[in-house]
Short mmCIF file of C-alpha atoms and ligand atoms in Angstrom, two decimals:
data_model
loop_
_atom_site.label_atom_id
_atom_site.label_comp_id
_atom_site.label_asym_id
_atom_site.label_seq_id
_atom_site.Cartn_x
_atom_site.Cartn_y
_atom_site.Cartn_z
CA UNK A 1 3.46 17.49 -4.13
CA UNK A 2 0.60 15.03 -3.62
CA UNK A 3 2.09 11.34 -2.07
CA UNK A 4 0.76 9.06 -5.27
CA UNK A 5 -0.26 6.48 -3.53
CA UNK A 6 -3.11 7.89 -0.81
CA UNK A 7 -5.68 8.05 -3.27
CA UNK A 8 -5.90 4.26 -4.03
CA UNK A 9 -5.29 3.62 -0.33
CA UNK A 10 -8.07 5.64 0.66
CA UNK A 11 -10.67 4.47 -1.14
CA UNK A 12 -9.19 0.48 -0.42
CA UNK A 13 -9.78 1.56 3.12
CA UNK A 14 -13.03 3.36 2.73
CA UNK A 15 -14.44 -0.09 0.50
CA UNK A 16 -12.97 -2.17 4.28
CA UNK A 17 -14.63 0.45 6.45
CA UNK A 18 -18.27 -0.07 4.35
CA UNK A 19 -17.50 -4.00 4.28
CA UNK A 20 -16.74 -3.89 7.99
CA UNK A 21 -19.69 -4.52 11.05
CA UNK A 22 -18.18 -2.30 13.80
CA UNK A 23 -16.76 -4.91 15.90
CA UNK A 24 -14.36 -6.16 13.87
CA UNK A 25 -10.74 -4.89 13.71
CA UNK A 26 -9.22 -5.26 10.33
CA UNK A 27 -5.53 -4.98 9.65
CA UNK A 28 -4.88 -4.16 6.16
CA UNK A 29 -1.73 -5.73 5.11
CA UNK A 30 -0.73 -3.66 2.14
CA UNK A 31 1.77 -6.47 -0.17
CA UNK A 32 4.68 -4.89 -1.55
CA UNK A 33 6.06 -7.65 -3.18
CA UNK A 34 8.01 -6.04 -6.38
CA UNK A 35 7.07 -2.62 -5.65
CA UNK A 36 10.51 -0.63 -5.15
CA UNK A 37 10.93 0.78 -1.72
CA UNK A 38 10.32 4.27 -2.85
CA UNK A 39 6.26 3.14 -2.92
CA UNK A 40 6.64 1.73 0.10
CA UNK A 41 7.93 5.11 1.74
CA UNK A 42 4.71 6.50 -0.02
CA UNK A 43 2.79 3.89 1.71
CA UNK A 44 4.19 4.81 5.04
CA UNK A 45 3.46 8.12 4.74
CA UNK A 46 0.38 7.66 4.43
CA UNK A 47 -0.14 5.84 7.68
CA UNK A 48 0.42 2.23 6.67
CA UNK A 49 2.49 -0.03 9.44
CA UNK A 50 1.68 -3.69 7.82
CA UNK A 51 3.66 -4.75 4.74
CA UNK A 52 2.95 -8.23 2.75
CA UNK A 53 6.11 -9.67 1.06
CA UNK A 54 6.53 -13.47 -0.71
CA UNK A 55 10.25 -13.96 -1.38
CA UNK A 56 12.97 -14.08 1.33
CA UNK A 57 15.68 -12.17 -0.46
CA UNK A 58 13.33 -9.16 -0.97
CA UNK A 59 12.07 -9.41 2.33
CA UNK A 60 15.52 -9.27 3.91
CA UNK A 61 16.35 -5.97 1.90
CA UNK A 62 13.65 -4.55 2.64
CA UNK A 63 13.68 -4.82 6.17
CA UNK A 64 17.46 -3.55 5.85
CA UNK A 65 16.71 -0.67 3.68
CA UNK A 66 14.14 0.51 6.19
CA UNK A 67 15.70 -0.43 9.46
CA UNK A 68 14.97 2.98 10.75
CA UNK A 69 11.27 2.98 10.59
CA UNK A 70 11.04 0.83 13.66
CA UNK A 71 7.28 0.67 13.61
CA UNK A 72 6.62 -1.26 10.42
CA UNK A 73 5.28 -4.80 10.83
CA UNK A 74 6.85 -7.06 7.92
CA UNK A 75 4.53 -10.01 6.79
CA UNK A 76 5.97 -13.19 5.20
CA UNK A 77 3.14 -14.26 2.93
CA UNK A 78 4.72 -17.06 0.99
CA UNK A 79 5.55 -20.23 0.67
CA UNK A 80 8.88 -21.07 2.12
CA UNK A 81 11.32 -23.16 1.43
CA UNK A 82 13.06 -25.65 4.05
CA UNK A 83 16.59 -23.87 3.15
CA UNK A 84 15.10 -20.24 3.11
CA UNK A 85 13.35 -20.32 6.84
CA UNK A 86 16.13 -18.63 8.73
CA UNK A 87 15.54 -15.13 6.75
CA UNK A 88 11.41 -15.73 8.09
CA UNK A 89 12.69 -16.47 11.42
CA UNK A 90 14.82 -13.27 11.53
CA UNK A 91 13.48 -10.58 9.70
CA UNK A 92 9.61 -11.08 9.73
CA UNK A 93 7.25 -10.07 12.24
CA UNK A 94 4.57 -12.32 11.18
CA UNK A 95 4.27 -15.44 9.16
CA UNK A 96 0.99 -16.13 7.13
CA UNK A 97 1.36 -19.29 5.13
CA UNK A 98 2.64 -21.94 7.30
CA UNK A 99 1.94 -24.58 5.61
CA UNK A 100 3.57 -28.31 6.53
CA UNK A 101 4.90 -29.34 10.05
CA UNK A 102 8.48 -29.48 9.03
CA UNK A 103 9.05 -25.57 8.15
CA UNK A 104 6.96 -25.44 11.64
CA UNK A 105 9.88 -27.24 13.71
CA UNK A 106 12.68 -25.97 12.08
CA UNK A 107 11.61 -22.31 12.37
CA UNK A 108 10.67 -23.05 16.31
CA UNK A 109 14.55 -24.38 16.36
CA UNK A 110 15.65 -21.32 14.67
CA UNK A 111 13.57 -18.81 16.63
CA UNK A 112 14.76 -20.60 20.00
CA UNK A 113 18.74 -19.03 19.05
CA UNK A 114 17.07 -15.72 19.63
CA UNK A 115 13.79 -16.05 22.01
CA UNK A 116 11.60 -14.87 19.56
CA UNK A 117 7.85 -15.41 18.78
CA UNK A 118 7.08 -16.09 15.82
CA UNK A 119 3.36 -15.45 15.51
CA UNK A 120 1.95 -17.51 12.65
CA UNK A 121 -0.85 -18.51 10.36
CA UNK A 122 -1.82 -21.94 9.36
CA UNK A 123 -2.55 -22.28 5.88
CA UNK A 124 -5.47 -24.08 4.75
CA UNK A 125 -6.30 -25.55 1.78
CA UNK A 126 -9.76 -25.55 1.44
CA UNK A 127 -10.51 -25.77 -1.98
CA UNK A 128 -8.50 -29.00 -3.20
CA UNK A 129 -6.84 -27.25 -5.45
CA UNK A 130 -3.50 -29.69 -6.43
CA UNK A 131 -1.64 -26.36 -7.04
CA UNK A 132 -2.17 -25.24 -3.65
CA UNK A 133 -0.20 -25.59 -0.59
CA UNK A 134 -1.74 -25.57 2.38
CA UNK A 135 -2.62 -28.81 4.85
CA UNK A 136 -5.48 -30.12 3.55
CA UNK A 137 -8.66 -29.26 4.69
CA UNK A 138 -11.29 -29.38 1.64
CA UNK A 139 -13.17 -32.70 2.74
CA UNK A 140 -12.58 -31.47 6.62
CA UNK A 141 -16.83 -31.34 7.80
CA UNK A 142 -17.23 -34.99 6.29
CA UNK A 143 -13.99 -37.21 6.15
CA UNK A 144 -13.06 -37.84 9.84
CA UNK A 145 -9.70 -38.68 8.80
CA UNK A 146 -8.81 -35.69 7.09
CA UNK A 147 -9.93 -33.79 10.23
CA UNK A 148 -8.02 -36.06 12.57
CA UNK A 149 -4.85 -35.66 10.39
CA UNK A 150 -5.41 -31.36 11.06
CA UNK A 151 -6.09 -31.83 14.18
CA UNK A 152 -3.20 -33.45 15.32
CA UNK A 153 -0.84 -31.57 12.80
CA UNK A 154 -2.30 -28.36 15.00
CA UNK A 155 -1.73 -30.27 18.17
CA UNK A 156 1.79 -30.53 17.20
CA UNK A 157 2.57 -27.12 16.50
CA UNK A 158 0.95 -25.96 19.84
CA UNK A 159 3.68 -27.74 21.07
CA UNK A 160 6.26 -25.57 19.76
CA UNK A 161 7.06 -22.79 22.06
CA UNK A 162 8.25 -20.43 19.70
CA UNK A 163 5.71 -20.06 17.18
CA UNK A 164 2.35 -18.42 18.33
CA UNK A 165 -0.71 -19.53 16.42
CA UNK A 166 -2.68 -16.10 15.40
CA UNK A 167 -5.18 -17.92 13.21
CA UNK A 168 -5.68 -19.50 9.53
CA UNK A 169 -5.06 -18.52 6.50
CA UNK A 170 -6.38 -19.04 2.74
CA UNK A 171 -6.76 -18.06 -0.91
CA UNK A 172 -9.84 -18.77 -2.68
CA UNK A 173 -9.75 -19.92 -6.60
CA UNK A 174 -8.21 -17.58 -9.23
CA UNK A 175 -11.21 -16.68 -11.50
CA UNK A 176 -14.16 -17.90 -10.21
CA UNK A 177 -17.58 -16.82 -9.46
CA UNK A 178 -17.84 -14.12 -5.94
CA UNK A 179 -20.51 -17.11 -4.92
CA UNK A 180 -17.73 -19.79 -4.63
CA UNK A 181 -15.18 -17.17 -3.46
CA UNK A 182 -17.07 -16.18 -0.22
CA UNK A 183 -18.31 -19.97 0.07
CA UNK A 184 -14.76 -20.41 0.17
CA UNK A 185 -14.32 -17.88 2.86
CA UNK A 186 -17.22 -19.33 4.92
CA UNK A 187 -15.80 -22.64 5.16
CA UNK A 188 -12.53 -20.94 6.55
CA UNK A 189 -14.97 -19.46 8.87
CA UNK A 190 -16.39 -22.79 10.05
CA UNK A 191 -13.29 -24.74 10.12
CA UNK A 192 -11.62 -22.08 12.54
CA UNK A 193 -14.89 -22.06 14.42
CA UNK A 194 -14.97 -25.64 15.00
CA UNK A 195 -11.18 -25.84 15.79
CA UNK A 196 -11.78 -23.29 18.31
CA UNK A 197 -14.50 -25.60 19.99
CA UNK A 198 -12.22 -28.87 19.15
CA UNK A 199 -9.07 -28.12 20.62
CA UNK A 200 -8.47 -27.12 24.02
CA UNK A 201 -6.71 -23.87 24.54
CA UNK A 202 -6.32 -23.55 20.40
CA UNK A 203 -7.08 -19.71 20.92
CA UNK A 204 -6.61 -19.02 17.67
CA UNK A 205 -9.92 -16.80 16.12
CA UNK A 206 -7.94 -14.84 13.54
CA UNK A 207 -8.72 -15.30 9.51
CA UNK A 208 -6.44 -13.79 7.08
CA UNK A 209 -7.65 -13.67 3.86
CA UNK A 210 -8.77 -11.62 1.34
CA UNK A 211 -6.68 -10.24 -1.47
CA UNK A 212 -7.60 -6.84 -4.54
CA UNK A 213 -10.22 -9.08 -6.20
CA UNK A 214 -12.32 -10.24 -3.37
CA UNK A 215 -11.07 -8.73 0.42
CA UNK A 216 -14.65 -7.20 0.71
CA UNK A 217 -16.21 -11.25 0.41
CA UNK A 218 -13.68 -11.67 2.69
CA UNK A 219 -14.43 -9.19 5.46
CA UNK A 220 -18.16 -9.95 5.27
CA UNK A 221 -16.80 -13.93 6.24
CA UNK A 222 -15.01 -12.19 9.09
CA UNK A 223 -11.36 -11.88 7.68
CA UNK A 224 -9.40 -10.26 10.27
CA UNK A 225 -6.28 -10.02 7.99
CA UNK A 226 -6.92 -9.23 4.66
CA UNK A 227 -3.45 -8.43 1.85
CA UNK A 228 -4.24 -6.03 -0.65
CA UNK A 229 -1.33 -5.58 -3.15
CA UNK A 230 -2.78 -4.23 -6.68
CA UNK A 231 -5.75 -1.91 -5.43
CA UNK A 232 -3.35 0.03 -3.76
CA UNK A 233 -0.21 -0.02 -5.71
CA UNK A 234 -1.04 -0.63 -9.16
CA UNK A 235 -0.74 -3.81 -11.48
CA UNK A 236 2.75 -5.74 -10.67
CA UNK A 237 5.10 -5.15 -13.34
C1 PLP B 1 0.23 -11.04 -3.73
C2 PLP B 1 -0.22 -11.61 -2.78
C3 PLP B 1 -1.38 -11.57 -2.24
C4 PLP B 1 -1.61 -9.76 -2.60
O1 PLP B 1 -2.45 -10.07 -3.96
P1 PLP B 1 -2.87 -8.95 -4.83
O2 PLP B 1 -3.70 -8.76 -6.09
O3 PLP B 1 -1.91 -7.72 -5.21
O4 PLP B 1 -4.05 -7.72 -4.11
C5 PLP B 1 -2.38 -11.51 -0.98
N1 PLP B 1 -1.31 -12.45 -0.50
C6 PLP B 1 -0.68 -13.65 -1.14
C7 PLP B 1 -0.09 -15.07 -0.52
C8 PLP B 1 0.24 -13.36 -2.52
O5 PLP B 1 0.72 -14.19 -2.92
#
């Protein structure tokens, strides 16, 4: 029987290849939140090794159920409540939504007990929407206070030995134009470039941006990790 996911997956991979310039390595994270284990196994059989989850209980359950597949990388992409951070410290291989200092410090402490180093992305609120999490950076080019606050936060996180900052993550506005979405991704890339030159030893050039509706625009603006759910698995229930 044909693997039910192979067609949608192949089409997503083709679209990624078309959007990518030849030097840009893009990691596709299959966002498997709300999807049953069976679908993850189908994606795994089709070659996917990176999966994204956004609920701690669901992450823990899936990691346990699939512990025999030792080459899976689990990406936690959701915002994390303080009291749930241990699940991410224990089970996540990457964390994409580090959005405040307190979580960083708590995770670092929990990771110390197992000597684990967790690769993280700093979630950046680049659109300024009040509903969005992330370090504020909607006015970073014009507002020196906001810029300095961001740099201070990053510098503090860089001193935590058990977190390794890979780069920045953001989400575009929902239901907006392609132009505005693309501008959001441009802004994040430019912020990343600015931080590389501004903060000594901030070697974190990765960009986690792009979802089912906008991953091609994100790749055109330099995304190195895209988080794609529904375009692979179909609509979530
Ligand atoms: C759900 C989710 C995605 C994937 O969204 P799709 O529209 O299914 O591609 C990506 N990033 C985050 C942070 C998410 O919560």
